[in-house]
CSV table of C-alpha atoms in Angstrom, one decimal:
chain,number,residue,atom,x,y,z
A,1,MET,CA,0.0,0.0,0.0
A,2,ASN,CA,1.4,3.4,-1.0
A,3,VAL,CA,0.7,6.2,1.4
A,4,GLY,CA,0.5,9.9,0.8
A,5,PHE,CA,1.1,12.6,3.4
A,6,ILE,CA,0.2,16.2,2.9
A,7,GLY,CA,1.1,18.9,5.4
A,8,MET,CA,4.5,19.3,7.0
A,9,GLY,CA,3.7,21.6,9.9
A,10,VAL,CA,4.7,21.4,13.5
A,11,MET,CA,2.9,18.0,13.8
A,12,GLY,CA,2.9,16.8,10.2
A,13,GLN,CA,6.6,16.8,9.6
A,14,PRO,CA,7.6,14.6,12.5
A,15,MET,CA,4.7,12.3,11.7
A,16,ALA,CA,5.8,11.9,8.1
A,17,LEU,CA,9.4,11.3,9.2
A,18,ARG,CA,8.3,8.4,11.4
A,19,LEU,CA,6.4,6.9,8.5
A,20,ALA,CA,9.3,7.2,6.2
A,21,ARG,CA,11.7,5.8,8.7
A,22,SER,CA,9.4,2.9,9.4
A,23,GLY,CA,9.7,1.8,5.8
A,24,THR,CA,6.2,2.9,4.7
A,25,PRO,CA,6.2,3.6,0.9
A,26,LEU,CA,5.5,7.3,1.2
A,27,VAL,CA,4.9,10.3,-1.2
A,28,VAL,CA,4.7,13.7,0.4
A,29,TRP,CA,3.8,17.3,-0.5
A,30,ASN,CA,3.9,20.6,1.3
A,31,ARG,CA,3.2,24.1,0.1
A,32,THR,CA,6.7,25.1,1.3
A,33,ALA,CA,8.8,22.4,-0.3
A,34,ALA,CA,11.7,22.9,2.0
A,35,ARG,CA,9.6,21.5,4.9
A,36,SER,CA,9.4,18.2,3.0
A,37,ALA,CA,13.2,17.9,2.5
A,38,PRO,CA,14.0,16.0,5.8
A,39,VAL,CA,11.2,13.5,5.0
A,40,HIS,CA,12.6,13.0,1.4
A,41,LYS,CA,16.1,12.4,3.0
A,42,ALA,CA,14.5,9.7,5.1
A,43,GLY,CA,13.3,7.9,2.0
A,44,ALA,CA,10.0,9.5,1.0
A,45,GLN,CA,9.2,10.6,-2.6
A,46,MET,CA,8.6,14.3,-2.9
A,47,ALA,CA,5.6,15.3,-5.1
A,48,SER,CA,5.6,18.6,-7.1
A,49,HIS,CA,1.9,19.2,-6.5
A,50,PRO,CA,-1.0,17.7,-4.5
A,51,GLY,CA,-2.4,15.9,-7.5
A,52,GLU,CA,0.7,13.8,-7.8
A,53,VAL,CA,0.2,12.5,-4.2
A,54,PHE,CA,-3.3,11.3,-5.1
A,55,ALA,CA,-2.1,9.7,-8.3
A,56,GLU,CA,0.7,7.8,-6.5
A,57,ALA,CA,-1.0,6.8,-3.2
A,58,ASP,CA,-3.9,4.6,-2.1
A,59,VAL,CA,-4.3,6.2,1.3
A,60,ILE,CA,-3.7,9.9,1.8
A,61,LEU,CA,-3.1,11.4,5.2
A,62,LEU,CA,-4.0,15.1,5.5
A,63,MET,CA,-2.4,17.0,8.4
A,64,LEU,CA,-3.4,20.6,7.4
A,65,ALA,CA,-4.1,23.8,9.3
A,66,ASP,CA,-7.7,24.4,8.5
A,67,GLU,CA,-10.7,23.8,6.3
A,68,HIS,CA,-9.5,26.1,3.6
A,69,ALA,CA,-6.2,24.2,3.3
A,70,VAL,CA,-8.0,20.9,3.1
A,71,ASP,CA,-10.4,22.2,0.4
A,72,ALA,CA,-7.5,23.5,-1.7
A,73,VAL,CA,-5.5,20.3,-1.5
A,74,LEU,CA,-8.6,18.1,-2.5
A,75,GLY,CA,-9.7,20.5,-5.2
A,76,ARG,CA,-13.1,20.6,-3.5
A,77,GLY,CA,-15.7,22.3,-5.7
A,78,LYS,CA,-13.7,21.7,-8.8
A,79,GLU,CA,-13.6,18.9,-11.4
A,80,ARG,CA,-10.3,17.6,-10.1
A,81,PHE,CA,-11.9,16.7,-6.7
A,82,THR,CA,-13.5,13.5,-8.1
A,83,VAL,CA,-10.3,12.6,-10.0
A,84,ARG,CA,-8.3,12.9,-6.8
A,85,VAL,CA,-10.5,11.1,-4.3
A,86,ALA,CA,-12.2,8.4,-6.3
A,87,GLY,CA,-10.8,5.0,-5.3
A,88,ARG,CA,-8.7,6.5,-2.6
A,89,THR,CA,-9.0,6.5,1.2
A,90,VAL,CA,-8.7,10.1,2.5
A,91,VAL,CA,-7.7,10.4,6.1
A,92,HIS,CA,-8.5,13.8,7.7
A,93,MET,CA,-6.1,14.2,10.7
A,94,GLY,CA,-6.5,17.9,11.3
A,95,THR,CA,-9.0,19.5,13.6
A,96,THR,CA,-11.9,21.2,11.9
A,97,SER,CA,-15.6,21.7,12.8
A,98,PRO,CA,-17.8,18.7,13.1
A,99,GLY,CA,-20.2,20.0,10.4
A,100,TYR,CA,-17.3,20.4,8.0
A,101,SER,CA,-16.1,16.9,8.5
A,102,ARG,CA,-19.6,15.5,8.1
A,103,ALA,CA,-20.0,17.3,4.8
A,104,LEU,CA,-16.6,16.3,3.5
A,105,GLU,CA,-17.3,12.7,4.2
A,106,THR,CA,-20.6,12.9,2.2
A,107,GLU,CA,-18.8,14.5,-0.8
A,108,ILE,CA,-15.9,12.1,-0.8
A,109,ARG,CA,-18.1,9.0,-0.7
A,110,ALA,CA,-20.3,10.5,-3.4
A,111,ALA,CA,-17.2,10.9,-5.6
A,112,GLY,CA,-16.3,7.2,-5.1
A,113,GLY,CA,-13.7,7.6,-2.3
A,114,ARG,CA,-13.5,6.5,1.3
A,115,TYR,CA,-13.2,8.8,4.3
A,116,VAL,CA,-11.7,8.3,7.7
A,117,GLU,CA,-11.7,11.0,10.4
A,118,ALA,CA,-8.5,10.6,12.4
A,119,PRO,CA,-7.6,13.6,14.6
A,120,VAL,CA,-4.8,12.9,17.0
A,121,SER,CA,-4.3,13.9,20.6
A,122,GLY,CA,-0.8,15.0,21.3
A,123,SER,CA,1.8,17.7,20.4
A,124,ARG,CA,5.2,17.8,18.6
A,125,ILE,CA,7.1,15.6,21.1
A,126,PRO,CA,4.5,12.8,21.0
A,127,ALA,CA,4.5,13.1,17.2
A,128,GLU,CA,8.3,12.7,17.2
A,129,ASP,CA,8.1,9.8,19.7
A,130,GLY,CA,5.2,8.0,18.0
A,131,THR,CA,3.1,8.2,21.1
A,132,LEU,CA,0.1,10.1,19.7
A,133,VAL,CA,-3.4,8.9,20.3
A,134,ALA,CA,-5.6,8.6,17.2
A,135,LEU,CA,-9.4,9.0,17.3
A,136,LEU,CA,-11.0,7.2,14.4
A,137,ALA,CA,-14.4,7.5,12.8
A,138,GLY,CA,-16.0,6.4,9.5
A,139,ASP,CA,-16.7,3.2,7.6
A,140,VAL,CA,-15.4,0.3,9.6
A,141,GLN,CA,-13.6,-1.3,6.7
A,142,ALA,CA,-11.9,2.0,5.8
A,143,VAL,CA,-10.9,2.5,9.5
A,144,ASP,CA,-9.4,-1.1,9.5
A,145,THR,CA,-7.4,-0.2,6.4
A,146,VAL,CA,-6.0,2.9,8.1
A,147,ARG,CA,-5.1,1.4,11.5
A,148,PRO,CA,-1.8,-0.3,10.4
A,149,VAL,CA,-0.8,2.8,8.5
A,150,LEU,CA,-1.0,4.8,11.7
A,151,ALA,CA,0.8,2.2,13.8
A,152,PRO,CA,4.2,4.0,13.6
A,153,LEU,CA,2.6,7.2,14.8
A,154,CYS,CA,0.3,6.2,17.6
A,155,GLN,CA,0.6,4.4,20.9
A,156,GLU,CA,-3.2,3.8,20.8
A,157,THR,CA,-6.2,4.2,18.6
A,158,PHE,CA,-9.9,4.5,19.5
A,159,PHE,CA,-12.8,3.9,17.2
A,160,CYS,CA,-15.5,6.5,17.9
A,161,GLY,CA,-18.2,5.4,15.4
A,162,ASP,CA,-19.5,7.4,12.6
A,163,ALA,CA,-18.0,10.8,11.6
A,164,PRO,CA,-17.9,13.4,13.1
A,165,ASN,CA,-17.7,11.5,16.4
A,166,ALA,CA,-13.9,11.5,16.3
A,167,THR,CA,-13.9,15.3,15.9
A,168,LEU,CA,-16.3,15.7,18.7
A,169,MET,CA,-14.1,13.5,20.9
A,170,LYS,CA,-11.1,15.5,20.0
A,171,LEU,CA,-12.9,18.8,20.9
A,172,SER,CA,-13.9,17.3,24.2
A,173,VAL,CA,-10.4,16.2,25.0
A,174,ASN,CA,-9.0,19.6,23.9
A,175,LEU,CA,-11.4,21.5,26.1
A,176,TYR,CA,-9.9,19.7,29.1
A,177,LEU,CA,-6.3,20.2,27.8
A,178,ILE,CA,-6.8,24.0,27.3
A,179,ALA,CA,-8.1,24.4,30.8
A,180,LEU,CA,-5.3,22.2,32.1
A,181,VAL,CA,-2.4,24.1,30.6
A,182,THR,CA,-4.0,27.4,31.5
A,183,GLY,CA,-4.5,26.3,35.1
A,184,LEU,CA,-0.9,25.1,35.3
A,185,ALA,CA,0.4,28.5,34.0
A,186,GLU,CA,-1.7,30.4,36.5
A,187,ALA,CA,-0.7,28.2,39.4
A,188,TYR,CA,3.0,28.6,38.5
A,189,HIS,CA,2.4,32.4,38.2
A,190,PHE,CA,0.7,32.5,41.6
A,191,ALA,CA,3.6,30.6,43.2
A,192,ASP,CA,6.2,32.8,41.5
A,193,GLN,CA,4.6,36.1,42.5
A,194,LEU,CA,4.3,35.0,46.1
A,195,GLN,CA,8.0,33.9,46.1
A,196,VAL,CA,7.3,30.2,46.5
A,197,ASP,CA,10.3,28.2,45.4
A,198,ARG,CA,9.5,27.4,41.8
A,199,THR,CA,11.5,24.2,41.5
A,200,LEU,CA,10.0,22.9,44.7
A,201,PHE,CA,6.6,23.8,43.5
A,202,PHE,CA,7.0,21.5,40.5
A,203,ASP,CA,8.6,18.8,42.7
A,204,VAL,CA,5.5,18.9,44.9
A,205,LEU,CA,3.2,18.9,41.9
A,206,ALA,CA,5.0,15.9,40.4
A,207,ALA,CA,4.5,13.9,43.6
A,208,SER,CA,0.8,14.8,43.9
A,209,PRO,CA,-2.3,13.3,42.4
A,210,MET,CA,-2.5,16.2,40.0
A,211,ALA,CA,0.7,15.3,38.2
A,212,SER,CA,0.4,14.3,34.5
A,213,PRO,CA,2.5,13.9,31.4
A,214,VAL,CA,1.4,17.4,30.5
A,215,SER,CA,2.6,19.0,33.7
A,216,ARG,CA,5.9,17.1,33.5
A,217,MET,CA,6.4,18.2,29.9
A,218,LYS,CA,5.5,21.8,30.5
A,219,ALA,CA,7.3,22.4,33.9
A,220,PRO,CA,10.8,22.8,32.4
A,221,LYS,CA,9.4,25.3,29.8
A,222,LEU,CA,7.9,27.5,32.5
A,223,LEU,CA,11.0,27.3,34.7
A,224,ALA,CA,13.3,28.3,31.8
A,225,GLU,CA,10.6,30.5,30.2
A,226,ASN,CA,11.4,28.5,27.0
A,227,PHE,CA,8.4,28.9,24.7
A,228,GLU,CA,9.8,27.0,21.7
A,229,VAL,CA,6.7,25.6,20.1
A,230,GLN,CA,5.3,22.2,20.9
A,231,ALA,CA,1.7,23.3,20.5
A,232,ALA,CA,1.3,26.9,19.3
A,233,VAL,CA,-0.9,29.6,20.9
A,234,LEU,CA,-2.6,30.2,17.6
A,235,ASP,CA,-3.5,26.5,17.4
A,236,VAL,CA,-5.0,26.7,20.8
A,237,LEU,CA,-7.1,29.7,19.7
A,238,LYS,CA,-8.3,27.8,16.7
A,239,ASN,CA,-9.3,24.8,18.8
A,240,ASN,CA,-10.9,27.1,21.3
A,241,ARG,CA,-13.0,28.8,18.7
A,242,LEU,CA,-14.1,25.4,17.3
A,243,ILE,CA,-15.1,24.1,20.7
A,244,ALA,CA,-16.9,27.4,21.6
A,245,HIS,CA,-18.8,27.4,18.3
A,246,THR,CA,-19.8,23.8,18.8
A,247,ALA,CA,-20.9,24.5,22.4
A,248,ARG,CA,-22.9,27.5,21.5
A,249,SER,CA,-24.7,25.8,18.6
A,250,SER,CA,-25.6,22.9,20.9
A,251,GLY,CA,-26.6,25.1,23.9
A,252,VAL,CA,-23.8,23.9,26.1
A,253,SER,CA,-22.2,26.2,28.7
A,254,SER,CA,-18.4,26.5,28.6
A,255,PRO,CA,-17.3,29.2,31.1
A,256,LEU,CA,-13.7,27.9,31.7
A,257,LEU,CA,-13.1,27.7,28.0
A,258,ASP,CA,-14.4,31.3,27.5
A,259,THR,CA,-11.9,32.6,30.1
A,260,CYS,CA,-9.1,30.6,28.5
A,261,HIS,CA,-10.0,32.0,25.1
A,262,THR,CA,-9.6,35.6,26.4
A,263,LEU,CA,-6.2,34.8,27.9
A,264,PHE,CA,-4.9,33.1,24.7
A,265,ALA,CA,-6.2,35.9,22.6
A,266,GLU,CA,-4.3,38.4,24.8
A,267,THR,CA,-1.2,36.2,24.5
A,268,ALA,CA,-1.4,36.2,20.7
A,269,GLU,CA,-1.9,40.0,20.6
A,270,MET,CA,1.4,40.3,22.6
A,271,GLY,CA,3.2,38.6,19.7
A,272,TYR,CA,3.3,35.1,21.0
A,273,GLY,CA,1.0,33.5,18.5
A,274,ALA,CA,3.7,31.1,17.1
A,275,SER,CA,5.1,30.3,20.6
A,276,ASP,CA,4.2,27.4,22.8
A,277,VAL,CA,1.0,27.4,24.8
A,278,MET,CA,2.9,28.1,28.0
A,279,ALA,CA,3.5,31.6,26.7
A,280,VAL,CA,0.0,32.3,28.1
A,281,LEU,CA,2.2,33.0,31.2
A,282,ARG,CA,2.9,36.4,29.6
A,283,ALA,CA,-0.8,37.3,29.5
A,284,LEU,CA,-1.1,36.5,33.2
A,285,GLU,CA,2.0,38.5,34.0
A,286,ALA,CA,0.6,41.5,32.1
A,287,ARG,CA,-2.6,41.3,34.0
A,288,THR,CA,-0.7,41.2,37.3
A,289,ASP,CA,1.4,44.2,36.3
A,290,GLN,CA,-1.8,46.1,35.3
A,291,MET,CA,-3.4,45.2,38.7
A,292,VAL,CA,-0.3,46.4,40.6
A,293,SER,CA,-0.3,49.6,38.5
A,294,ASP,CA,-4.0,50.2,39.2
A,295,ILE,CA,-3.5,49.7,43.0
A,296,THR,CA,-0.5,52.0,43.0
A,297,PHE,CA,-2.3,54.7,41.1
A,298,ALA,CA,-5.4,54.4,43.4
A,299,SER,CA,-3.2,54.7,46.5
A,300,SER,CA,-1.4,57.8,45.1
A,301,THR,CA,-4.6,59.6,44.5
A,302,ARG,CA,-6.1,59.2,47.9
């Protein structure tokens, strides 16, 4: 089985690298060709345009930023859409709205293709290590075809039923993750501002029931104020908007998510959009500075 991979971003490039190094017959494409070069060096064939990937591959994995990028690669709404997807299994691994995924499945199946929803839980390091968790939805036979393709990338896969149930599962998991990393940054900021020993704080956290792989991964980043991207602030904002829209359209309350959205929007406005999620610390620091300034000003005018 020949596999295609389109999208060499923060997650896509290490995922494609693992596939190439595992011996998977792989053809890849990315809008910026230089991003595909390490994967080509690892043994993958580089395509000159997306259509070449569909011509060469039976299963095509899409790890793209948003709905517009997916539509452009598939040629959706154009004659080439049917040419590209007919007889192929299209695996949508990015995070988009549930409604978009449902409509995309309908169109791909009508054009003679098969569709699998496969968003993954994890960031850059799990992508590099092959410890992602894949959430799968779609036709059972198509899902069974895709499972072995994803084996070099994932420590576990879960079948969620019909599309868009995998997307809904991903949004549910991401809501928790967004609240978790924001809470971690705020707790660290609180401890730091009150002159609690920061290293000891993380030692205590690591020994407590609240410890998690996320807290262990993000603790060194906070201590060193190293915001090299593992999962970007702008990606969090995108996910936040998708979750909020889904919640609103379903009549579901999401007060924690709404607060996190405001903080991450402030972080992006400060110029940290491409930085790691833990850069939300900067928004918390700015709020504290403003609070101190307001208190000082109020005291001086009494």
